[in-house]
Amino acid sequence: MAAPDTGWMSSHLALVVLELVGIFVFAISGALTAIKKDFDAIGILILAEVTATGGGVIRDLIIGDTPPAAFRQVEVLLVPLIAAVVAFFAHPVVERLNFTVLLFDAAGLGLFCVTGTLKALDHGLGPVQSAALGVTTGVGGGLLRDVIARETPALVQVNTDLYAIPAMLGAAAVTVAHRLELPMSVAAPAAAAFVFAFRVVAMVRHWTAPRAWTRRSDASSKRA
Amino acid sequence: MAAPDTGWMSSHLALVVLELVGIFVFAISGALTAIKKDFDAIGILILAEVTATGGGVIRDLIIGDTPPAAFRQVEVLLVPLIAAVVAFFAHPVVERLNFTVLLFDAAGLGLFCVTGTLKALDHGLGPVQSAALGVTTGVGGGLLRDVIARETPALVQVNTDLYAIPAMLGAAAVTVAHRLELPMSVAAPAAAAFVFAFRVVAMVRHWTAPRAWTRRSDASSKRA
Amino acid sequence: MAAPDTGWMSSHLALVVLELVGIFVFAISGALTAIKKDFDAIGILILAEVTATGGGVIRDLIIGDTPPAAFRQVEVLLVPLIAAVVAFFAHPVVERLNFTVLLFDAAGLGLFCVTGTLKALDHGLGPVQSAALGVTTGVGGGLLRDVIARETPALVQVNTDLYAIPAMLGAAAVTVAHRLELPMSVAAPAAAAFVFAFRVVAMVRHWTAPRAWTRRSDASSKRA
């Protein structure tokens, strides 16, 4: 009887560690944005906290699960503080590790969009709404980061590597698995791994989402 | 006994259809802003969703009615998706229909500020607070749209045609009717129609809200 | 027995008056930002309301205490309206009183970060989370003001006088006093007064938070 318990505990521990790593890396991306914009130490801390916790806080407010997880588990607030301190002193090193940071960020994206979708399903929301909340969990913090830093959100900008689309597909996969009653202990990690892999390939190959479709017939008729 | 039921159903159906039309048109305005700013397909979808659902989500979070309506009724998330697809392919057509879009937007404004005020009154909020939430329902989505798109919010800009003031008067009218216990089946549509008409006239006549009052005596005394 | 009751009532009344003064001054800072950015009358009102009530609304949403205080006590919405009208007509006078406004703003900051922390502790949140919410109560409205006005948030900008750091220390002091079970009737005013004094000295002496630490060895090695 000990074996499955241990198995569950170790996988649970792995999940907690992975989530804290995701929070750390999201916080690093917030802190680096603040440093790039020449904000002061407080700005670095605030962007680290908002980037790391923003998506989950929005998700929990919408679900109605208050206080949000970030205000119940103290480590969710402390990890971004550590990330801010690390970035404050070691940002030249961290910037040189840019691709490594982006890899961990992709892992965080995969993890957060899957756990966000699962939490929404657990609270009885429908599949479309749960997938939307899963994506919000993954991309919300980065959106708030860019709004506060007065940058055009990377999320919406032309010529940025795909970010939301892997999250959308991963969240959708989770809702389908939930509907088909597939075992989540397999489906959830698979979906998170898919998001991670898709995002990494999109970065390497520079896959981008299209601009609005411009009617070429218009242009050609004008030229004629 | 069938007659009043049918009457109620048909008016209820009309309300549902009108609300979805309002959501569609708000989403179109978000999608067109994204296209104007040259955002990618994801940016078009996100601005469509945020513009259409943002005001109502803020209202429901403040009232404490979670999950917000947008995350309970799936059509509230799907209609902006359709609007985003329409704008993505047909934006040159939609832009030529600019005035038509603004007309529907005025209808959405009237509808949302009235239903938002009524919902807040139903939840026991005071008249001033309910009117404030009604206006928030009407203008909140557009404010979030402009913040994400990094545009000076149309809501606060000098030389934009009146938008919030019709909504404020309509919301106030609903709270007065509620206090006087007038029949809402008459008062609510009347208030929504008033907001619509006021907004349309303000657009046609280019009525604007004043700048801060500058003390002319200062200027003249300096000149002397 | 009348004496302590009266004492409690008068101190309670002082608190209510002080809180409304804080709300008024925060609203003035929002209205002046709107006037500086040449927003119209609606923009002045919206920035006044958001700046004055934003921090407390975010706090109450996160705690789960809905509707937020701003939507229960009508004066919390009416005082910013009065501030907006005052700023609209008398802004040249108000601007000349800039330092006076900043003094009252410092008082508001001290008050809000202390009452925000206490409210979070009362709702059972941990000390770090409560301090974070106290700081959010104090600085959240100003952050929203700057985001809507499309200004780089004063909160994060280099070379701005310390604002968040006094609030953080004050909020931390409240959580320590709470842990040590010190009498809050003494500790809370003391913490608020400390925040006020620290902020005023920081303004007078132009104390600022540091930029990210740049590795000088890098620069010198390049030069060599």
XYZ file of C-alpha atoms in Angstrom:
672
model
C 0.000 0.000 0.000
C 2.956 2.270 0.483
C 3.973 2.151 -3.164
C 1.008 4.015 -4.724
C 1.027 6.543 -1.858
C 4.698 7.212 -2.420
C 4.061 7.345 -6.134
C 1.330 9.894 -5.642
C 3.434 11.858 -3.182
C 6.466 11.953 -5.429
C 4.404 13.001 -8.446
C 2.652 15.575 -6.272
C 6.000 16.849 -5.052
C 7.230 16.969 -8.640
C 4.175 19.062 -9.538
C 4.765 21.492 -6.671
C 8.442 21.855 -7.597
C 7.591 22.292 -11.271
C 4.983 24.949 -10.424
C 7.471 26.886 -8.295
C 10.025 26.663 -11.117
C 7.385 28.033 -13.498
C 6.587 30.871 -11.085
C 10.300 31.615 -10.726
C 10.850 31.807 -14.471
C 7.767 33.940 -15.099
C 9.048 36.257 -12.353
C 12.484 36.390 -14.012
C 10.853 37.488 -17.268
C 9.022 40.256 -15.397
C 12.182 41.375 -13.614
C 14.203 41.421 -16.858
C 11.515 43.509 -18.561
C 11.711 45.973 -15.664
C 15.510 46.123 -15.933
C 15.311 46.608 -19.715
C 12.924 49.535 -19.127
C 15.317 50.937 -16.497
C 12.779 50.678 -13.648
C 14.031 50.899 -10.072
C 14.286 48.055 -7.538
C 10.617 48.402 -6.607
C 9.625 48.239 -10.263
C 11.671 45.051 -10.641
C 9.916 43.478 -7.645
C 6.430 44.571 -8.736
C 6.853 43.298 -12.309
C 8.280 40.011 -10.984
C 5.270 39.510 -8.693
C 2.655 40.588 -11.240
C 4.084 38.472 -14.070
C 4.378 35.369 -11.901
C 1.058 35.563 -10.060
C -1.195 37.652 -12.369
C -2.587 34.854 -14.505
C -3.477 32.666 -11.539
C -5.003 35.541 -9.591
C -7.279 36.490 -12.512
C -8.275 32.799 -12.882
C -9.115 32.455 -9.187
C -11.069 35.738 -9.072
C -13.164 34.611 -12.059
C -13.760 31.145 -10.602
C -14.663 32.793 -7.291
C -11.996 30.908 -5.337
C -10.811 33.688 -3.005
C -8.332 34.485 -1.672
C -6.425 33.358 -4.790
C -3.767 30.644 -4.354
C -1.055 33.335 -4.493
C -2.459 34.784 -1.254
C -2.844 31.450 0.532
C 0.498 29.747 -0.120
C 3.212 32.138 0.963
C 5.818 30.573 -1.342
C 3.890 31.873 -4.381
C 4.713 35.419 -3.208
C 8.217 34.627 -1.930
C 9.559 32.886 -5.054
C 9.090 36.011 -7.245
C 10.830 38.027 -4.513
C 13.830 35.695 -4.791
C 13.686 35.932 -8.597
C 13.675 39.747 -8.339
C 16.749 39.708 -6.106
C 18.544 37.294 -8.457
C 17.720 39.421 -11.499
C 18.668 42.621 -9.666
C 22.231 41.411 -9.067
C 22.805 38.854 -11.801
C 20.856 40.224 -14.779
C 23.848 40.185 -17.163
C 24.244 36.470 -16.473
C 20.490 35.847 -16.715
C 20.289 37.713 -20.013
C 23.052 35.550 -21.454
C 20.933 32.545 -20.427
C 18.048 33.969 -22.464
C 17.244 30.759 -24.347
C 17.355 28.728 -21.128
C 14.914 31.166 -19.545
C 12.633 30.844 -22.564
C 12.761 27.058 -22.260
C 11.647 27.201 -18.634
C 9.050 29.782 -19.586
C 7.666 27.317 -22.150
C 7.515 24.678 -19.405
C 5.684 27.158 -17.147
C 3.261 27.989 -19.954
C 2.478 24.308 -20.505
C 2.053 23.649 -16.815
C -0.077 26.700 -16.025
C -2.454 26.371 -18.959
C -3.062 22.709 -18.051
C -3.479 23.209 -14.287
C -5.623 26.322 -14.920
C -7.934 24.388 -17.221
C -8.190 21.508 -14.722
C -9.007 23.866 -11.848
C -11.782 25.505 -13.867
C -13.218 22.101 -14.840
C -13.073 21.059 -11.172
C -15.157 24.123 -10.293
C -17.830 23.053 -12.769
C -17.149 25.465 -15.618
C -17.909 24.326 -19.157
C -15.152 23.129 -21.526
C -14.822 26.332 -23.610
C -14.770 28.513 -20.501
C -12.290 26.211 -18.761
C -9.949 26.259 -21.744
C -10.236 30.061 -21.884
C -9.338 30.274 -18.186
C -6.447 27.854 -18.686
C -5.025 30.076 -21.421
C -5.627 33.131 -19.210
C -3.635 31.462 -16.419
C -0.746 30.905 -18.829
C -0.689 34.268 -20.602
C -2.372 36.707 -18.158
C 0.722 37.517 -16.116
C 2.758 38.374 -19.204
C -0.041 40.588 -20.499
C -0.164 42.545 -17.217
C 3.660 42.778 -17.281
C 3.595 44.402 -20.710
C 0.718 46.758 -19.830
C 2.521 48.047 -16.720
C 5.834 48.296 -18.588
C 4.083 50.174 -21.422
C 5.215 47.688 -24.044
C 2.999 46.443 -26.855
C 1.979 43.064 -25.400
C 4.163 40.320 -26.907
C 0.965 38.285 -26.912
C -0.687 40.374 -29.637
C 2.296 41.611 -31.616
C 2.938 40.609 -35.208
C 6.155 38.650 -35.826
C 6.392 37.164 -32.336
C 6.800 33.401 -32.076
C 3.583 31.533 -31.280
C 2.757 31.607 -27.583
C -1.008 31.634 -27.055
C -1.764 29.086 -29.782
C 0.174 26.217 -28.131
C -1.573 27.123 -24.860
C -4.988 27.086 -26.560
C -4.396 23.672 -28.108
C -3.096 22.262 -24.818
C -6.071 23.625 -22.883
C -8.459 22.257 -25.508
C -6.777 18.832 -25.296
C -7.351 18.791 -21.536
C -11.058 19.555 -21.928
C -11.409 16.818 -24.554
C -9.634 14.324 -22.293
C -11.936 15.374 -19.458
C -15.020 14.854 -21.618
C -13.786 11.436 -22.754
C -12.962 10.579 -19.122
C -9.381 9.692 -20.025
C -7.071 9.265 -17.008
C -5.810 12.757 -16.162
C -2.600 11.458 -14.616
C -1.587 10.651 -18.198
C -3.514 13.226 -20.218
C -2.494 16.301 -18.210
C 1.280 15.745 -18.371
C 0.927 14.823 -22.050
C -0.920 18.076 -22.773
C 1.657 20.110 -20.839
C 4.500 18.379 -22.688
C 2.752 19.070 -25.997
C 2.442 22.802 -25.190
C 6.105 22.895 -24.177
C 7.287 21.107 -27.332
C 5.059 23.152 -29.667
C 6.220 26.417 -28.094
C 9.893 25.423 -28.313
C 9.582 24.395 -31.972
C 7.700 27.650 -32.700
C 10.602 29.585 -31.141
C 13.272 27.684 -33.059
C 11.441 27.848 -36.393
C 10.021 31.359 -35.761
C 6.445 30.346 -36.454
C 4.164 33.366 -36.194
C 0.425 33.963 -36.262
C -0.941 35.686 -39.375
C -1.940 39.324 -39.695
C -5.496 40.144 -40.674
C -6.247 38.836 -44.134
C -5.920 41.701 -46.623
C -8.040 41.441 -49.663
C -5.509 41.404 -52.493
C -8.204 41.802 -55.128
C -8.709 45.322 -53.745
C -5.067 46.222 -54.125
C -4.825 44.756 -57.630
C -8.046 46.449 -58.776
C -6.691 49.775 -57.499
C -3.455 49.220 -59.359
C -5.304 48.471 -62.593
C -52.352 31.678 -19.449
C -50.262 31.048 -22.542
C -50.383 34.647 -23.705
C -48.368 36.354 -20.922
C -45.882 33.469 -20.952
C -45.392 33.847 -24.672
C -45.141 37.616 -24.231
C -42.535 37.202 -21.548
C -40.680 34.611 -23.606
C -40.635 36.692 -26.736
C -39.446 39.793 -24.870
C -36.891 37.652 -23.053
C -35.748 36.225 -26.375
C -35.520 39.731 -27.820
C -33.337 40.717 -24.874
C -31.040 37.728 -25.342
C -30.712 38.419 -29.074
C -30.102 42.132 -28.436
C -27.451 41.327 -25.847
C -25.638 38.971 -28.220
C -25.786 41.643 -30.942
C -24.275 44.112 -28.455
C -21.525 41.641 -27.563
C -20.865 41.026 -31.262
C -20.524 44.725 -32.044
C -18.311 45.433 -29.018
C -16.128 42.518 -30.157
C -15.987 43.954 -33.693
C -14.734 47.268 -32.276
C -12.024 45.390 -30.362
C -11.021 43.371 -33.438
C -10.865 46.477 -35.646
C -8.667 48.247 -33.092
C -6.328 45.241 -33.145
C -6.224 45.281 -36.960
C -5.584 49.046 -36.992
C -2.643 48.479 -34.615
C -1.398 45.638 -36.862
C -1.743 42.961 -34.156
C -1.701 39.319 -35.202
C -4.642 36.887 -35.263
C -4.288 36.160 -31.546
C -4.283 39.872 -30.782
C -7.478 40.266 -32.801
C -9.152 37.453 -30.847
C -7.962 38.692 -27.456
C -9.074 42.288 -28.069
C -12.428 41.029 -29.374
C -12.986 38.938 -26.229
C -11.770 41.586 -23.775
C -13.768 44.424 -25.338
C -16.967 42.375 -25.477
C -16.816 40.740 -22.054
C -14.588 43.067 -19.965
C -17.283 45.416 -18.662
C -19.580 42.603 -17.575
C -16.765 40.620 -15.972
C -15.669 43.634 -13.881
C -19.299 44.201 -12.850
C -19.798 40.580 -11.797
C -16.499 40.441 -9.881
C -17.461 43.600 -7.958
C -20.988 42.341 -7.219
C -19.456 39.013 -6.154
C -21.471 37.002 -8.674
C -18.826 34.475 -9.742
C -18.109 32.963 -12.154
C -19.135 36.004 -14.237
C -21.889 35.540 -16.816
C -19.249 35.397 -19.573
C -17.906 32.189 -18.009
C -21.308 30.591 -17.451
C -23.034 31.113 -20.811
C -20.725 29.763 -23.481
C -22.227 31.973 -26.208
C -20.781 35.058 -24.485
C -17.299 33.699 -25.290
C -18.195 32.254 -28.701
C -19.830 35.350 -30.207
C -16.600 37.435 -29.906
C -14.740 34.517 -31.521
C -17.109 34.726 -34.495
C -16.688 38.514 -34.564
C -12.901 38.105 -34.592
C -13.081 35.695 -37.537
C -15.432 38.027 -39.433
C -13.154 41.018 -38.810
C -10.054 39.002 -39.693
C -11.336 38.243 -43.195
C -13.788 41.053 -43.910
C -12.275 44.066 -42.149
C -12.226 46.273 -45.277
C -15.987 45.722 -45.589
C -16.543 46.204 -41.855
C -14.544 49.421 -41.865
C -16.677 50.798 -44.687
C -19.701 50.047 -42.480
C -18.135 52.168 -39.724
C -21.248 54.230 -39.008
C -23.416 51.117 -38.899
C -21.014 49.579 -36.406
C -21.156 52.734 -34.298
C -24.968 52.588 -34.365
C -24.974 49.028 -33.030
C -22.289 50.014 -30.533
C -24.617 52.761 -29.264
C -27.374 50.154 -28.916
C -24.978 47.891 -26.985
C -23.982 50.806 -24.736
C -27.633 51.553 -23.945
C -28.443 47.932 -23.304
C -25.394 47.125 -21.160
C -25.555 50.213 -18.947
C -29.248 49.506 -18.239
C -28.897 45.760 -17.607
C -25.737 46.366 -15.552
C -27.540 48.888 -13.346
C -30.511 46.536 -12.908
C -28.266 43.618 -11.958
C -26.489 45.722 -9.319
C -29.841 46.933 -7.893
C -31.041 43.314 -7.812
C -27.994 42.420 -5.717
C -28.915 45.096 -3.187
C -26.380 47.801 -4.070
C -27.349 51.425 -3.499
C -28.503 53.671 -6.364
C -25.220 55.587 -6.868
C -23.167 52.389 -6.759
C -25.579 50.602 -9.105
C -25.451 53.439 -11.617
C -21.637 53.436 -11.392
C -21.583 49.683 -12.078
C -24.030 50.102 -14.956
C -21.728 52.668 -16.574
C -18.752 50.364 -15.881
C -20.570 47.541 -17.684
C -21.071 49.795 -20.697
C -17.633 51.406 -20.908
C -15.281 48.970 -19.109
C -14.602 46.710 -22.089
C -13.644 49.628 -24.323
C -11.334 50.988 -21.632
C -9.512 47.633 -21.335
C -9.337 47.458 -25.167
C -7.567 50.824 -25.321
C -5.209 50.005 -22.427
C -4.080 46.729 -24.065
C -3.802 48.407 -27.488
C -1.782 51.251 -25.929
C -4.183 53.899 -27.197
C -5.257 56.901 -25.132
C -8.679 55.660 -23.973
C -11.383 57.139 -26.218
C -13.373 57.415 -22.987
C -11.155 60.159 -21.530
C -9.895 61.904 -24.645
C -10.756 65.486 -25.468
C -12.729 66.015 -28.702
C -14.349 62.584 -28.719
C -18.110 62.451 -29.061
C -19.971 61.930 -25.782
C -20.035 58.275 -24.730
C -19.978 57.976 -20.941
C -22.401 60.852 -20.325
C -25.356 59.208 -22.129
C -24.573 56.014 -20.202
C -24.486 57.916 -16.891
C -27.851 59.562 -17.544
C -29.412 56.262 -18.606
C -28.090 54.450 -15.545
C -29.311 57.284 -13.300
C -32.750 57.117 -14.925
C -32.959 53.394 -14.125
C -32.133 53.981 -10.452
C -34.752 56.742 -10.223
C -37.362 54.494 -11.837
C -36.390 51.760 -9.376
C -36.764 54.128 -6.410
C -40.150 55.334 -7.677
C -41.164 51.698 -8.275
C -42.066 52.415 -11.889
C -42.671 49.291 -14.024
C -39.213 48.230 -15.261
C -40.630 46.551 -18.359
C -41.318 50.100 -19.575
C -38.620 52.107 -17.803
C -35.642 49.910 -18.727
C -36.245 49.870 -22.503
C -37.011 53.599 -22.359
C -33.718 54.306 -20.601
C -31.790 52.123 -23.075
C -33.484 53.869 -26.005
C -32.635 57.257 -24.475
C -28.933 56.295 -24.166
C -28.937 55.067 -27.760
C -30.611 58.220 -29.116
C -28.438 60.589 -27.051
C -25.256 58.819 -28.159
C -26.289 58.857 -31.828
C -27.167 62.569 -31.727
C -23.857 63.280 -29.936
C -22.016 61.475 -32.766
C -23.880 63.294 -35.528
C -23.564 66.735 -33.900
C -20.055 66.033 -32.493
C -20.990 66.943 -28.941
C -17.944 66.714 -26.673
C -17.294 66.990 -22.933
C -15.423 70.093 -21.769
C -11.758 70.313 -20.845
C -10.837 71.462 -17.352
C -11.995 75.008 -16.798
C -9.060 77.353 -17.359
C -9.179 80.554 -15.420
C -9.212 83.227 -18.122
C -8.673 86.019 -15.613
C -5.211 84.514 -15.058
C -4.394 84.620 -18.735
C -5.707 88.169 -19.177
C -3.897 89.447 -16.079
C -0.670 87.961 -17.410
C -1.210 89.588 -20.764
C -1.814 92.998 -19.115
C -18.904 53.589 31.079
C -19.681 56.470 28.740
C -16.063 57.598 28.630
C -14.524 54.627 26.746
C -17.501 54.507 24.392
C -17.078 58.178 23.591
C -13.350 57.654 23.280
C -13.876 54.809 20.872
C -16.454 56.771 18.931
C -14.296 59.848 18.604
C -11.273 57.804 17.510
C -13.510 55.907 15.110
C -14.865 59.195 13.775
C -11.290 60.467 13.392
C -10.477 57.340 11.382
C -13.485 57.791 9.103
C -12.652 61.462 8.531
C -8.981 60.626 7.896
C -9.944 57.912 5.425
C -12.223 60.274 3.501
C -9.431 62.887 3.445
C -7.094 60.209 2.056
C -9.653 59.259 -0.597
C -10.123 62.927 -1.481
C -6.390 63.521 -1.915
C -5.839 60.347 -3.949
C -8.743 61.477 -6.154
C -7.156 64.938 -6.525
C -3.932 63.303 -7.739
C -5.946 61.329 -10.308
C -7.829 64.418 -11.456
C -4.625 66.477 -11.785
C -3.006 63.714 -13.858
C -6.043 63.774 -16.148
C -5.845 67.572 -16.474
C -2.095 67.392 -17.173
C -2.820 64.877 -19.948
C -5.578 67.164 -21.291
C -8.354 64.608 -20.759
C -11.951 65.800 -20.839
C -14.325 66.156 -17.847
C -15.218 62.451 -17.993
C -11.552 61.529 -17.994
C -11.013 63.707 -14.923
C -13.883 61.989 -13.103
C -12.802 58.474 -14.113
C -9.170 58.988 -13.081
C -10.312 60.548 -9.781
C -12.531 57.532 -9.019
C -10.017 54.900 -10.123
C -7.087 56.447 -8.243
C -9.068 56.864 -5.034
C -10.863 53.519 -4.985
C -8.667 51.196 -7.105
C -6.331 49.961 -4.366
C -9.153 49.124 -1.959
C -11.240 47.456 -4.666
C -8.342 45.167 -5.675
C -7.756 44.330 -1.984
C -11.411 43.466 -1.380
C -11.681 41.364 -4.559
C -8.596 39.360 -3.528
C -9.844 38.892 0.041
C -13.220 37.894 -1.361
C -15.099 40.613 0.515
C -17.607 41.635 -2.144
C -19.022 44.058 -2.996
C -15.876 46.065 -2.143
C -16.203 48.818 0.461
C -16.268 51.418 -2.332
C -19.556 49.920 -3.530
C -21.128 49.651 -0.073
C -20.438 53.079 1.426
C -21.710 55.662 -1.004
C -19.348 58.366 0.300
C -16.363 56.429 -1.089
C -17.745 57.084 -4.588
C -19.030 60.598 -3.867
C -15.836 62.056 -2.383
C -13.837 61.485 -5.609
C -16.694 63.099 -7.530
C -16.330 66.200 -5.341
C -12.547 66.093 -5.805
C -13.019 65.907 -9.584
C -15.306 68.969 -9.552
C -12.847 70.893 -7.351
C -9.918 70.005 -9.625
C -11.944 70.790 -12.738
C -12.536 74.396 -11.654
C -9.657 75.125 -9.286
C -6.757 73.160 -10.740
C -4.402 76.167 -10.983
C -4.889 76.723 -7.243
C -4.565 73.018 -6.482
C -1.370 72.753 -8.526
C 0.146 75.637 -6.588
C -0.660 73.639 -3.430
C 1.319 70.720 -4.865
C 3.384 70.091 -1.748
C 0.306 70.242 0.474
C -1.380 67.682 -1.759
C 1.695 65.436 -1.532
C 1.617 65.738 2.267
C -1.994 64.575 2.406
C -1.166 61.867 -0.141
C 1.564 60.611 2.220
C -1.010 60.558 5.016
C -3.383 58.586 2.762
C -0.595 56.155 1.876
C 0.184 55.547 5.552
C -3.460 55.113 6.444
C -4.385 52.832 3.542
C -1.403 50.492 3.800
C -2.078 50.044 7.536
C -5.861 49.563 7.270
C -5.368 47.300 4.230
C -2.930 45.096 6.136
C -5.250 44.933 9.150
C -8.241 43.992 7.013
C -6.284 41.159 5.371
C -5.088 39.886 8.790
C -8.694 40.034 10.037
C -9.711 37.801 7.129
C -7.141 35.224 8.168
C -4.445 35.821 5.555
C -0.833 35.152 6.520
C 1.555 37.977 7.453
C 3.434 38.200 4.117
C 0.207 38.108 2.127
C -1.437 40.677 4.418
C 1.506 43.052 4.091
C 1.430 42.594 0.297
C -2.287 43.441 0.263
C -1.696 46.449 2.520
C 0.890 47.797 0.086
C -1.489 47.042 -2.805
C -4.205 49.074 -1.061
C -1.821 52.008 -0.764
C -0.248 51.955 -4.222
C -2.798 50.127 -6.439
C -4.937 53.164 -7.264
C -1.940 55.203 -8.394
C -0.736 52.329 -10.560
C -4.120 52.068 -12.304
C -4.129 55.877 -12.712
C -0.788 55.788 -14.536
C -1.772 52.799 -16.699
C -4.984 54.504 -17.876
C -3.173 57.826 -18.376
C -0.427 56.037 -20.350
C 2.316 57.320 -18.070
C 5.231 55.188 -16.900
C 3.983 54.297 -13.397
C 5.605 56.619 -10.858
C 5.784 53.518 -8.673
C 8.410 51.806 -10.841
C 10.263 54.754 -12.329
C 13.883 55.482 -11.560
C 14.567 58.785 -9.809
C 11.180 59.058 -8.134
C 11.125 59.630 -4.386
C 10.491 56.478 -2.334
C 6.812 55.600 -2.158
C 6.343 51.824 -1.983
C 9.224 51.219 0.432
C 7.733 53.263 3.308
C 4.435 51.444 2.674
C 6.173 48.047 2.768
C 7.911 48.816 6.047
C 4.689 50.123 7.595
C 2.732 47.074 6.480
C 5.477 44.770 7.785
C 5.437 46.602 11.140
C 1.692 45.989 11.434
C 2.107 42.248 10.808
C 4.896 42.050 13.397
C 2.753 43.914 15.955
C -0.094 41.531 15.164
C 2.133 38.492 15.677
C 3.437 39.900 18.979
C -0.159 40.712 19.996
C 0.745 44.343 20.680
C -2.284 46.623 21.185
C -3.331 47.705 17.691
C -4.864 50.960 18.937
C -1.255 52.066 19.511
C 0.650 50.045 16.894
C -1.553 50.877 13.912
C -1.429 54.693 14.289
C 2.304 54.437 15.007
C 2.875 52.458 11.802
C 0.782 54.903 9.767
C 2.672 57.854 11.252
C 5.979 56.135 10.447
C 4.954 55.647 6.796
C 3.868 59.285 6.596
C 7.101 60.588 8.134
C 9.342 58.310 6.056
C 7.578 59.294 2.834
C 7.787 63.032 3.655
C 11.504 62.814 4.484
C 12.075 60.803 1.285
C 10.362 63.585 -0.699
C 12.329 66.368 0.982
C 15.689 64.580 0.711
C 14.865 62.995 -2.694
C 15.663 59.471 -1.571
C 15.268 57.052 -4.458
C 15.383 53.283 -4.889
C 18.412 51.848 -6.728
C 18.533 50.716 -10.337
C 19.510 47.117 -11.066
C 23.039 46.495 -9.902
C 25.378 46.738 -12.900
C 28.463 44.652 -12.690
C 31.243 47.229 -12.766
C 33.930 44.571 -13.216
C 32.370 43.980 -16.633
C 32.651 47.616 -17.602
C 36.215 47.963 -16.273
C 37.349 44.738 -17.931
C 35.959 46.017 -21.228
C 37.765 49.284 -20.781
C 41.069 47.488 -20.069
